[in-house]
CSV table of C-alpha atoms and ligand atoms in Angstrom, one decimal:
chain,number,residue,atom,x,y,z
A,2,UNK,CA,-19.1,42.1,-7.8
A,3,UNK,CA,-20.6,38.5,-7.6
A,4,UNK,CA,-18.8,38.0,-11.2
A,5,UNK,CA,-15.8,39.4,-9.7
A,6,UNK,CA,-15.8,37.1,-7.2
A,7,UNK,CA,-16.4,33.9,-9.7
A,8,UNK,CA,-14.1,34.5,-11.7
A,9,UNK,CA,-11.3,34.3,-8.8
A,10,UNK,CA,-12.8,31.6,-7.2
A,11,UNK,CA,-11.0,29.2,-10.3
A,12,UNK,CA,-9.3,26.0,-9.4
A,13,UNK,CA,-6.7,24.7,-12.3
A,14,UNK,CA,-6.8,20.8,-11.3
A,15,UNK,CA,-4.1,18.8,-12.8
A,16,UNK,CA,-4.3,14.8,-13.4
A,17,UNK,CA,-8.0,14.8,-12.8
A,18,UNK,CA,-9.5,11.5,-13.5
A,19,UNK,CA,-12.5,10.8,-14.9
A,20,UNK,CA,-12.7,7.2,-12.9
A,21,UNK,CA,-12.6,7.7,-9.7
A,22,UNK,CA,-12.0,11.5,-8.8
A,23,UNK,CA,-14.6,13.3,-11.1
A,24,UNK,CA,-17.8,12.5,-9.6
A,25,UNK,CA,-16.1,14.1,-5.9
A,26,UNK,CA,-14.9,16.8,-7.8
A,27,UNK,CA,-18.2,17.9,-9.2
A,28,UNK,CA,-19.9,17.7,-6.1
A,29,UNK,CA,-17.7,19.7,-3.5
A,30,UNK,CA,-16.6,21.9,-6.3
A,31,UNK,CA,-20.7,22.7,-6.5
A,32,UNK,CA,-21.1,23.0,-2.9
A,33,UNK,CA,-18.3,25.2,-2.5
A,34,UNK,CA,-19.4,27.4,-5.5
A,35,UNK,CA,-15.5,26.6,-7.0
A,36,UNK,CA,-15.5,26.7,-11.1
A,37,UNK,CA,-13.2,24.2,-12.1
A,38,UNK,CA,-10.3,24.0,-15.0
A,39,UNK,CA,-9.4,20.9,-15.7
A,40,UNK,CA,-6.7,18.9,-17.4
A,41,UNK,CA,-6.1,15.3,-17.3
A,42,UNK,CA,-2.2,15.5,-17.6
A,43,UNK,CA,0.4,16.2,-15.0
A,44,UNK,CA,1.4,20.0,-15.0
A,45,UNK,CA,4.6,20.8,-17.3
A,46,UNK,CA,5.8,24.1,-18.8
A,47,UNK,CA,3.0,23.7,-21.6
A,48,UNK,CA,0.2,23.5,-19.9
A,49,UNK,CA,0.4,25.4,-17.1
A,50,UNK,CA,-1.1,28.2,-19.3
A,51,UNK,CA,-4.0,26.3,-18.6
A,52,UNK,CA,-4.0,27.5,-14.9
A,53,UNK,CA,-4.0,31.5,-16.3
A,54,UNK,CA,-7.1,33.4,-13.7
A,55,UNK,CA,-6.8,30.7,-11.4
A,56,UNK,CA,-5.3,31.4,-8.2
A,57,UNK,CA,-5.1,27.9,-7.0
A,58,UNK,CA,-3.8,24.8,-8.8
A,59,UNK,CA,-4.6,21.2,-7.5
A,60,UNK,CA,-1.9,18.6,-8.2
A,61,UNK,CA,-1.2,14.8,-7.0
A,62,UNK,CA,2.8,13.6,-7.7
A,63,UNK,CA,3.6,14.6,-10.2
A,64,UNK,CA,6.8,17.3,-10.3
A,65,UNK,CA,6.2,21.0,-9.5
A,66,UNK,CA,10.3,22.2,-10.5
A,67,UNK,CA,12.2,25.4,-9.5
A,68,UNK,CA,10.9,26.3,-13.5
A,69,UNK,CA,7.5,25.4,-13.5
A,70,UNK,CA,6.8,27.2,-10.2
A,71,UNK,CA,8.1,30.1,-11.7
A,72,UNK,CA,6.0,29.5,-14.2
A,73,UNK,CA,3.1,29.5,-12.5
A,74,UNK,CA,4.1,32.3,-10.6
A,75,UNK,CA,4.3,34.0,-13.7
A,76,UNK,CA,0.4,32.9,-14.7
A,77,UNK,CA,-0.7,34.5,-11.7
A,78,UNK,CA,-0.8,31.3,-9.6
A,79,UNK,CA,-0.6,31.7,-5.6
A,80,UNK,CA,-1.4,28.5,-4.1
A,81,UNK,CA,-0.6,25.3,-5.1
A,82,UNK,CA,-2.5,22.3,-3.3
A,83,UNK,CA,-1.6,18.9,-3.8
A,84,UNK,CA,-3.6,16.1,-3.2
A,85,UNK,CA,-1.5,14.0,-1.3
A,86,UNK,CA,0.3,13.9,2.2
A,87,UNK,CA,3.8,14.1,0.7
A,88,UNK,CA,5.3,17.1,-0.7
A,89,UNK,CA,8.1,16.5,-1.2
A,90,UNK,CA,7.7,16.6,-5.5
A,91,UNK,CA,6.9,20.5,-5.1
A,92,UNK,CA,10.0,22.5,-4.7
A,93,UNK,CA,8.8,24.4,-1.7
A,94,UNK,CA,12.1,26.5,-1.3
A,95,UNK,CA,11.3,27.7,-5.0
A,96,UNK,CA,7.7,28.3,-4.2
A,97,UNK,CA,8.4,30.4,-0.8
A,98,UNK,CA,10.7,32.8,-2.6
A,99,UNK,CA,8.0,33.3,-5.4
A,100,UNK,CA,5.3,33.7,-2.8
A,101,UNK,CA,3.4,31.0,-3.6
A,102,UNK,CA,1.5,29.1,-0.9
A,103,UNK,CA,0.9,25.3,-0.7
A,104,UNK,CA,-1.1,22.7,1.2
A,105,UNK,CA,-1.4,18.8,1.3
A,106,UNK,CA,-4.4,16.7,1.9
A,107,UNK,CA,-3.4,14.5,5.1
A,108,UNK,CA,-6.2,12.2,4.4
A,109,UNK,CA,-6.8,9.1,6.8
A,110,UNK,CA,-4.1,6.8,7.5
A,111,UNK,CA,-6.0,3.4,7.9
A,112,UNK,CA,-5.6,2.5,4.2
A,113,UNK,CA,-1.9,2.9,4.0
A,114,UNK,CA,-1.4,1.3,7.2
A,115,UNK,CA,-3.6,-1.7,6.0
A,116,UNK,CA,-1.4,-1.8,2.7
A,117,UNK,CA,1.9,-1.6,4.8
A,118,UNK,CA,1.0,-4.3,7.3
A,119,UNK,CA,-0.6,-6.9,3.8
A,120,UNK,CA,3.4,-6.0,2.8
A,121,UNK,CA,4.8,-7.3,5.6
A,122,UNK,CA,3.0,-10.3,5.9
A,123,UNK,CA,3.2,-10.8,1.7
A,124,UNK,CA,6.9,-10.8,2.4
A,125,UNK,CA,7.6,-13.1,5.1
A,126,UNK,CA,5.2,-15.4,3.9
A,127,UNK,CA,6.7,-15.1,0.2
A,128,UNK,CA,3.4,-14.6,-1.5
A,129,UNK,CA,5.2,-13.4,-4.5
A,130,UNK,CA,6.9,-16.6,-5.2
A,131,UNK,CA,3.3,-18.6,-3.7
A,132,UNK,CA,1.1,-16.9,-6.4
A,133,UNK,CA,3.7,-17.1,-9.5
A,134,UNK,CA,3.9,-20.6,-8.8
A,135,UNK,CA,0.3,-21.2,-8.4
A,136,UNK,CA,-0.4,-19.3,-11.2
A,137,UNK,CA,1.6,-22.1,-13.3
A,138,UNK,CA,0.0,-24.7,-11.5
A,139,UNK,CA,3.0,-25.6,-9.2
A,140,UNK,CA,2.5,-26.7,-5.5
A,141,UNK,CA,5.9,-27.4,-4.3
A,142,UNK,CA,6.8,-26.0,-1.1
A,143,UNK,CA,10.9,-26.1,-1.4
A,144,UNK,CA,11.6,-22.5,-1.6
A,145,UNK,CA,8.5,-20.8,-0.1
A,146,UNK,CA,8.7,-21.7,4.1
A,147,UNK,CA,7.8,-18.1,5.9
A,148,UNK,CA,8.0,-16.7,9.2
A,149,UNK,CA,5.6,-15.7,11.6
A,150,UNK,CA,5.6,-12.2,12.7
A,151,UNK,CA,5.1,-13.0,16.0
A,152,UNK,CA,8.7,-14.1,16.4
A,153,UNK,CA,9.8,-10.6,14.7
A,154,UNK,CA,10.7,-7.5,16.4
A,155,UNK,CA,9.4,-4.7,13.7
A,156,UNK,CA,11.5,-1.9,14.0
A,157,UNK,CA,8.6,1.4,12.6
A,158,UNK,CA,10.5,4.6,11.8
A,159,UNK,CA,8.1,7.0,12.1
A,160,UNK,CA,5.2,7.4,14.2
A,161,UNK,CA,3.1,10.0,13.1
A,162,UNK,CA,-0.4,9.5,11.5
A,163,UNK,CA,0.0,5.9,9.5
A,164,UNK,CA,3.1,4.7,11.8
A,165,UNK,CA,1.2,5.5,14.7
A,166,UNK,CA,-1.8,3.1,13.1
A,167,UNK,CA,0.6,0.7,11.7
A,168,UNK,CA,2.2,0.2,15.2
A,169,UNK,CA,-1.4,-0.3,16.8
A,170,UNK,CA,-2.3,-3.0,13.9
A,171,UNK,CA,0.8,-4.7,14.6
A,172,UNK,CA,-0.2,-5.0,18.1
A,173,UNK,CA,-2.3,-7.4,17.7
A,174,UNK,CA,0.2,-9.9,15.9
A,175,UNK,CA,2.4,-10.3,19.2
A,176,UNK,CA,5.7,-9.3,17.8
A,177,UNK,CA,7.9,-6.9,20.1
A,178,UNK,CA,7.3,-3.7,18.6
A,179,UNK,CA,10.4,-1.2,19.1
A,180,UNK,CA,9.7,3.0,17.4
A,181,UNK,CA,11.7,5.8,16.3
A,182,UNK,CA,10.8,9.2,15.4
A,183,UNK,CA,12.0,12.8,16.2
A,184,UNK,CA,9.1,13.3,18.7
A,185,UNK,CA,7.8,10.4,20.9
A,186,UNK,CA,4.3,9.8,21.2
A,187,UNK,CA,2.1,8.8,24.4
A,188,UNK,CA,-0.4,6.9,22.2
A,189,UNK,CA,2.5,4.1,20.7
A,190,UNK,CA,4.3,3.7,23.9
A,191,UNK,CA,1.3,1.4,25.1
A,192,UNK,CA,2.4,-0.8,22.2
A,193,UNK,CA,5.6,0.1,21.6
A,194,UNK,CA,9.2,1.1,22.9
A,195,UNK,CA,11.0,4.1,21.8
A,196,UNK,CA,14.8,3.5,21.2
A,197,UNK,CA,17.3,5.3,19.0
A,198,UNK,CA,17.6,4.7,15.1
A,199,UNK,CA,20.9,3.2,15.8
A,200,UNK,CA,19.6,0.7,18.4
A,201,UNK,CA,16.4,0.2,15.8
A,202,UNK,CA,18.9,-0.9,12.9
A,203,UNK,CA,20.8,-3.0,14.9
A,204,UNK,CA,17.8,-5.0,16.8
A,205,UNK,CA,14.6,-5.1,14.2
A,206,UNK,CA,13.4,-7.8,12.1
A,207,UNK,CA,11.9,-6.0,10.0
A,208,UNK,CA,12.2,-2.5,9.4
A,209,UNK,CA,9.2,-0.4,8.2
A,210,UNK,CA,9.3,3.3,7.0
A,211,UNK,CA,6.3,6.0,7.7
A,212,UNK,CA,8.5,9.6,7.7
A,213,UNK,CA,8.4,12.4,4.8
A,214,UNK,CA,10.9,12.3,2.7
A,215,UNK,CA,13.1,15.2,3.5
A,216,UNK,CA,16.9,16.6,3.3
A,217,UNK,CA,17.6,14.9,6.6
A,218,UNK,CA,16.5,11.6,6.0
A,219,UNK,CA,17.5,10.9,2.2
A,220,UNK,CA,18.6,7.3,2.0
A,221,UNK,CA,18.5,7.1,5.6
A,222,UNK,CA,18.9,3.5,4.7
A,223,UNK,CA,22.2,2.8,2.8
A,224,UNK,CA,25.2,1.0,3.1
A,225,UNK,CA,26.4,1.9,6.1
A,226,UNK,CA,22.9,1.3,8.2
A,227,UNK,CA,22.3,-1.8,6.1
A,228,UNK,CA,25.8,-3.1,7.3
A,229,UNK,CA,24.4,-2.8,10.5
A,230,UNK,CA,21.4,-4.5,10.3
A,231,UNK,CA,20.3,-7.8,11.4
A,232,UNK,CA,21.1,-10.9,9.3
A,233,UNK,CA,17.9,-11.3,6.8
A,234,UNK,CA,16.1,-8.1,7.8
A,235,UNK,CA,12.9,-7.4,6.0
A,236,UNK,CA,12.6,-4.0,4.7
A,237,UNK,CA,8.9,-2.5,3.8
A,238,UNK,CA,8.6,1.1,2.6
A,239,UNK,CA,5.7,2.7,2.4
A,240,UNK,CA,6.3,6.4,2.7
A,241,UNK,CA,9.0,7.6,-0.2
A,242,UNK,CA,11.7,6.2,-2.3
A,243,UNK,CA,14.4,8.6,-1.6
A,244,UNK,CA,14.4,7.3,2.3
A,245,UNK,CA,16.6,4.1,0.5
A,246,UNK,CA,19.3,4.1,-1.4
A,247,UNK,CA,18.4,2.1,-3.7
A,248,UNK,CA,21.8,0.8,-5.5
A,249,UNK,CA,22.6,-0.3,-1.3
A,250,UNK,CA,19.4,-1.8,-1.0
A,251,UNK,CA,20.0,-3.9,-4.5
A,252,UNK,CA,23.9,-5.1,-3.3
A,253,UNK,CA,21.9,-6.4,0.2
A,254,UNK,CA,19.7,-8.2,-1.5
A,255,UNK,CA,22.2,-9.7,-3.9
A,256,UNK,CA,24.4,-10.9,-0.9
A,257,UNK,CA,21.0,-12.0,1.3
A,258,UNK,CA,22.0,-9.8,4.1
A,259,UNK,CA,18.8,-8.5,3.3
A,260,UNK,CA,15.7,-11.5,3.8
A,261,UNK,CA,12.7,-9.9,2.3
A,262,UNK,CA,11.6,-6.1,0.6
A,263,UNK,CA,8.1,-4.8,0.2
A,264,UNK,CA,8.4,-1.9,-1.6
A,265,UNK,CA,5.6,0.4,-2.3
A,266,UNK,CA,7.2,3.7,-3.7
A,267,UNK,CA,10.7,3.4,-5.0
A,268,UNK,CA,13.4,6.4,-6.2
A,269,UNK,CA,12.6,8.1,-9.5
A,270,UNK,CA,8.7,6.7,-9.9
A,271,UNK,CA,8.2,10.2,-11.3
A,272,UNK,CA,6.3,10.3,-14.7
A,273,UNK,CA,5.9,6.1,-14.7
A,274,UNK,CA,3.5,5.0,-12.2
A,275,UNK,CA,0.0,5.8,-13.0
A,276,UNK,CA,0.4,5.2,-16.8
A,277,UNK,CA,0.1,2.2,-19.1
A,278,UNK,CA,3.6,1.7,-20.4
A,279,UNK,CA,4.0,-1.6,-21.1
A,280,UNK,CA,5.4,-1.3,-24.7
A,281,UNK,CA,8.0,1.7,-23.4
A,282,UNK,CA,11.8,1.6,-22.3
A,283,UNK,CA,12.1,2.4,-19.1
A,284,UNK,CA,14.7,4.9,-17.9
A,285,UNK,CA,14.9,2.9,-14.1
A,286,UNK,CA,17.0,-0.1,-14.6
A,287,UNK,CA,16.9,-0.3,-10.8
A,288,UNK,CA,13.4,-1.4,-10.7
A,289,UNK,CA,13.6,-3.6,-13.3
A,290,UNK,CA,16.3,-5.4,-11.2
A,291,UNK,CA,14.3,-5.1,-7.7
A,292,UNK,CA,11.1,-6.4,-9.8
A,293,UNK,CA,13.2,-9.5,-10.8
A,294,UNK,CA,13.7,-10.5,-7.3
A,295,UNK,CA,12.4,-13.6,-5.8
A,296,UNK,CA,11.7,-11.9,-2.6
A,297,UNK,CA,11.0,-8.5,-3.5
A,298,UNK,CA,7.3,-7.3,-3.5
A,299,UNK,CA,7.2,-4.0,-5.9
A,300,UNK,CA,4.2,-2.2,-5.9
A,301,UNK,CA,3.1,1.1,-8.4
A,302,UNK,CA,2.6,3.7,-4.8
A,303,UNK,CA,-0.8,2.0,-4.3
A,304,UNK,CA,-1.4,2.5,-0.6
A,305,UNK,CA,-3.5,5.2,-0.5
A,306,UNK,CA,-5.5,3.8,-3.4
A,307,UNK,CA,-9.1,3.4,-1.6
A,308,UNK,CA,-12.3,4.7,-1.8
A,309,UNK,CA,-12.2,6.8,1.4
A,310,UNK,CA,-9.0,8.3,0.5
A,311,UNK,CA,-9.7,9.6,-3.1
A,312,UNK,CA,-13.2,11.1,-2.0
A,313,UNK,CA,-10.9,13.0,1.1
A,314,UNK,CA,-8.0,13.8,-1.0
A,315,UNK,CA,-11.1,15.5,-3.7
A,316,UNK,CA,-13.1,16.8,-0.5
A,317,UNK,CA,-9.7,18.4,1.2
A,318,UNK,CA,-7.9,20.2,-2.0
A,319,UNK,CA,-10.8,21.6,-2.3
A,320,UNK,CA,-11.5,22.9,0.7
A,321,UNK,CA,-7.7,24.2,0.9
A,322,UNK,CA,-7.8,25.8,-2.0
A,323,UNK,CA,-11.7,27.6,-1.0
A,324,UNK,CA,-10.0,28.6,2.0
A,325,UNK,CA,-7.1,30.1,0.5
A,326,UNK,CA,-9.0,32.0,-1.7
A,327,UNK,CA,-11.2,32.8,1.0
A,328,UNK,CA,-9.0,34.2,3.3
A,329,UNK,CA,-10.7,31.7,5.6
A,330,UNK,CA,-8.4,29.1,8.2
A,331,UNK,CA,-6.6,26.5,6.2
A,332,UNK,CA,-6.2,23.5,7.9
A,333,UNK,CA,-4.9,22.2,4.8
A,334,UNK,CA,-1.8,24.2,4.0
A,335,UNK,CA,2.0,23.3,5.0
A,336,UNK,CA,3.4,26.1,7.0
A,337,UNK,CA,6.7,24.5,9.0
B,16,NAI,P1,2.9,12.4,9.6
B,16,NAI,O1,3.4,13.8,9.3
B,16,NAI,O2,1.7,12.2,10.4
B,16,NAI,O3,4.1,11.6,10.4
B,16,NAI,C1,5.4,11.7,10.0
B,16,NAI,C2,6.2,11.4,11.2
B,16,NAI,O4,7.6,11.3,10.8
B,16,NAI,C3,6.2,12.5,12.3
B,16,NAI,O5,5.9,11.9,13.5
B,16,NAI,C4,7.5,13.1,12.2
B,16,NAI,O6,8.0,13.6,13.5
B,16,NAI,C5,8.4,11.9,11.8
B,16,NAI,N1,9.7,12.3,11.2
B,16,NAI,C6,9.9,13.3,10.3
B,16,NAI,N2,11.2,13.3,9.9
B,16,NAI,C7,11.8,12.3,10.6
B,16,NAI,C8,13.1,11.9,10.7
B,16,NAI,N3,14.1,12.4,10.0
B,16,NAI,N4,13.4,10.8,11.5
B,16,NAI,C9,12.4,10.2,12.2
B,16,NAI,N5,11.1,10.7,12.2
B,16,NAI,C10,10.8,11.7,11.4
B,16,NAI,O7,2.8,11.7,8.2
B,16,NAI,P2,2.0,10.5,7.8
B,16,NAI,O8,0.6,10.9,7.4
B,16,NAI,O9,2.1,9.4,8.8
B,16,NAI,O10,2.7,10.0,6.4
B,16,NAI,C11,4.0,9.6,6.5
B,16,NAI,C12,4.6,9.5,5.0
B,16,NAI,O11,3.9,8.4,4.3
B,16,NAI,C13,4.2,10.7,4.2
B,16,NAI,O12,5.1,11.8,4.4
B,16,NAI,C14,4.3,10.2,2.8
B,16,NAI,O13,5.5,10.4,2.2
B,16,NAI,C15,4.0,8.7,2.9
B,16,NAI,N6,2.7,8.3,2.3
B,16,NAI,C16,2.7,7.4,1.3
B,16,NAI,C17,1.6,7.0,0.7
B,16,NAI,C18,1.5,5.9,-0.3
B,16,NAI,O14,0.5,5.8,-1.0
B,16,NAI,N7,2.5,5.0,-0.4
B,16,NAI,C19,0.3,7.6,1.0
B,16,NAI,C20,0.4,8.6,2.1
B,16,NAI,C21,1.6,8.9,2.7
């Protein structure tokens, strides 16, 4: 029976990294009594016959399509954990009519928050164009004068976990902090004021981004609500690249309606960040074009990149995917 029980209690984990995630693996895989299979790529139709007599699979961004869950499905897979807070790479429709369960890590939101709020002030104190022109010894200052964000009101769409902690950072800088999300919160409306998106667009500074990406919201900024926006509005995204339509967000920039962009995640990142591919073509012409800006801070969807995060991300898949196998409460798997 104990064998039994073993053999089950088999976690597939896909992208696992040697660097930084392994020595967190080994240990709460140990304490949990998990046995681990492990590849170091992202899941596709090949591999996933790696995953065969495990019930769980542990995945960060990388794409789980209509065909690969069916795969899985197929490989006797049941529950499919990824460790990250955004799902929105696992095709959860396709998943729920193949039965299989899935989960997120929603690790803490300090880090991103941190990284969201170093955007902001890298844009509107040009610290692109500061550091390239250091970097070649040039100490002009034509070109580079910034703004303080004290003069700003920051527009945060989104006030769950990290927009909640972005809006309390920002609290501290003295702008006039104005919030939008589908549910108010007590906590942000000591710092903040709660208007409607329209009102948001129209009034903010600076706009920043902190919602999941979902059918609702896709390029919930675009032509039209960029039209609207304020004269050299600053835009920071932090959360997913389909919230901006990015082709809009290019013609802004180009006609400096738009003042400043931090970007950390941007639309079709899949398969390129996270690799070396310097001496490769790259199929996104539209990054190339937003990395080429002067005022335009493109980062590879670094945010959660910290210590404390990898170890909970480890620590929480883990524990999801025990759970699940467990039959135990999952505080780890997506249910709305
Ligand atoms: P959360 O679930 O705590 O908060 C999301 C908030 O967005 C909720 O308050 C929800 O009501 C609101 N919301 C959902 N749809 C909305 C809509 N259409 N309009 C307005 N508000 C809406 O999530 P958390 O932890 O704050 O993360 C936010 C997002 O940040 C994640 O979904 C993820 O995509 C992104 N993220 C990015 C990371 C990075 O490394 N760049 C790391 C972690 C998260």
């Amino acid at each position: 029976m104990r064998e039994m029980i073993k053999m089950k209690m088999k976690v597939a984990v896909y992208n696992y990294r040697e660097f930084d995630e392994a020595k967190w693996f080994q240990k709460y895989s140990k304490e949990l009594g998990l046995e681990l299979v492990i590849c170091h790529d992202a899941p596709d139709m090949e591999n996933a016959s790696m995953a065969e007599g495990c019930a769980c699979i542990s995945i960060i961004t990388s794409k789980i399509t209509a065909e690969l869950a069916q795969r899985f499905a197929d490989l006797g897979v049941k529950y499919i954990h990824t460790r990250t807070i955004g799902y929105d790479h696992i095709d959860t429709q396709k998943c729920r009519e193949l039965g299989i369960r899935f989960g997120n890590a929603p690790y803490g939101p300090n880090g991103v928050a941190d990284y969201t709020v170093m955007l902001m002030l890298m844009s509107i104190r040009r610290m692109k164009c500061i550091m390239e022109r250091a970097a070649v010894q040039d100490y002009t200052l034509k070109g580079i004068q910034g703004r303080e964000l004290a003069d700003f009101t920051v527009g945060v769409i989104g006030t769950g976990r990290i927009g909640r902690t972005v809006v309390k950072a920002l609290s501290g800088f003295g702008c006039r902090i104005i919030a939008y999300d589908l549910y108010e919160n007590d906590e942000v409306k000591q710092f903040a004021d709660y208007v409607n998106l329209d009102e948001l667009m129209r009034t903010a500074d600076l706009i920043t981004l902190h919602t999941p990406l979902t059918d609702d919201n896709y390029h919930l900024i675009n032509r039209e609500t960029i039209a609207k926006m304020k004269d050299q509005v600053v835009i920071i995204n932090t959360a997913r690249g389909g919230l901006i339509d990015t082709d809009a967000l290019i013609e802004g920039i180009e006609s400096e309606k738009i003042g400043a962009v931090g970007l950390d995640v941007v639309e079709k990142e899949f398969g390129l960040y996270y690799y070396d591919r310097k001496s490769d073509i790259i199929g996104n012409r539209e990054l190339s074009v937003l990395r080429g800006f002067p005022n335009v801070t493109v980062t590879p969807h670094m945010a959660f990149y910290t210590d404390n995060a990898i170890r909970t991300m480890v620590e929480k898949s883990l524990l999801s995917c025990h759970a699940f196998m467990t039959g135990a409460e999952n505080p780890y798997e997506v249910t709305d």
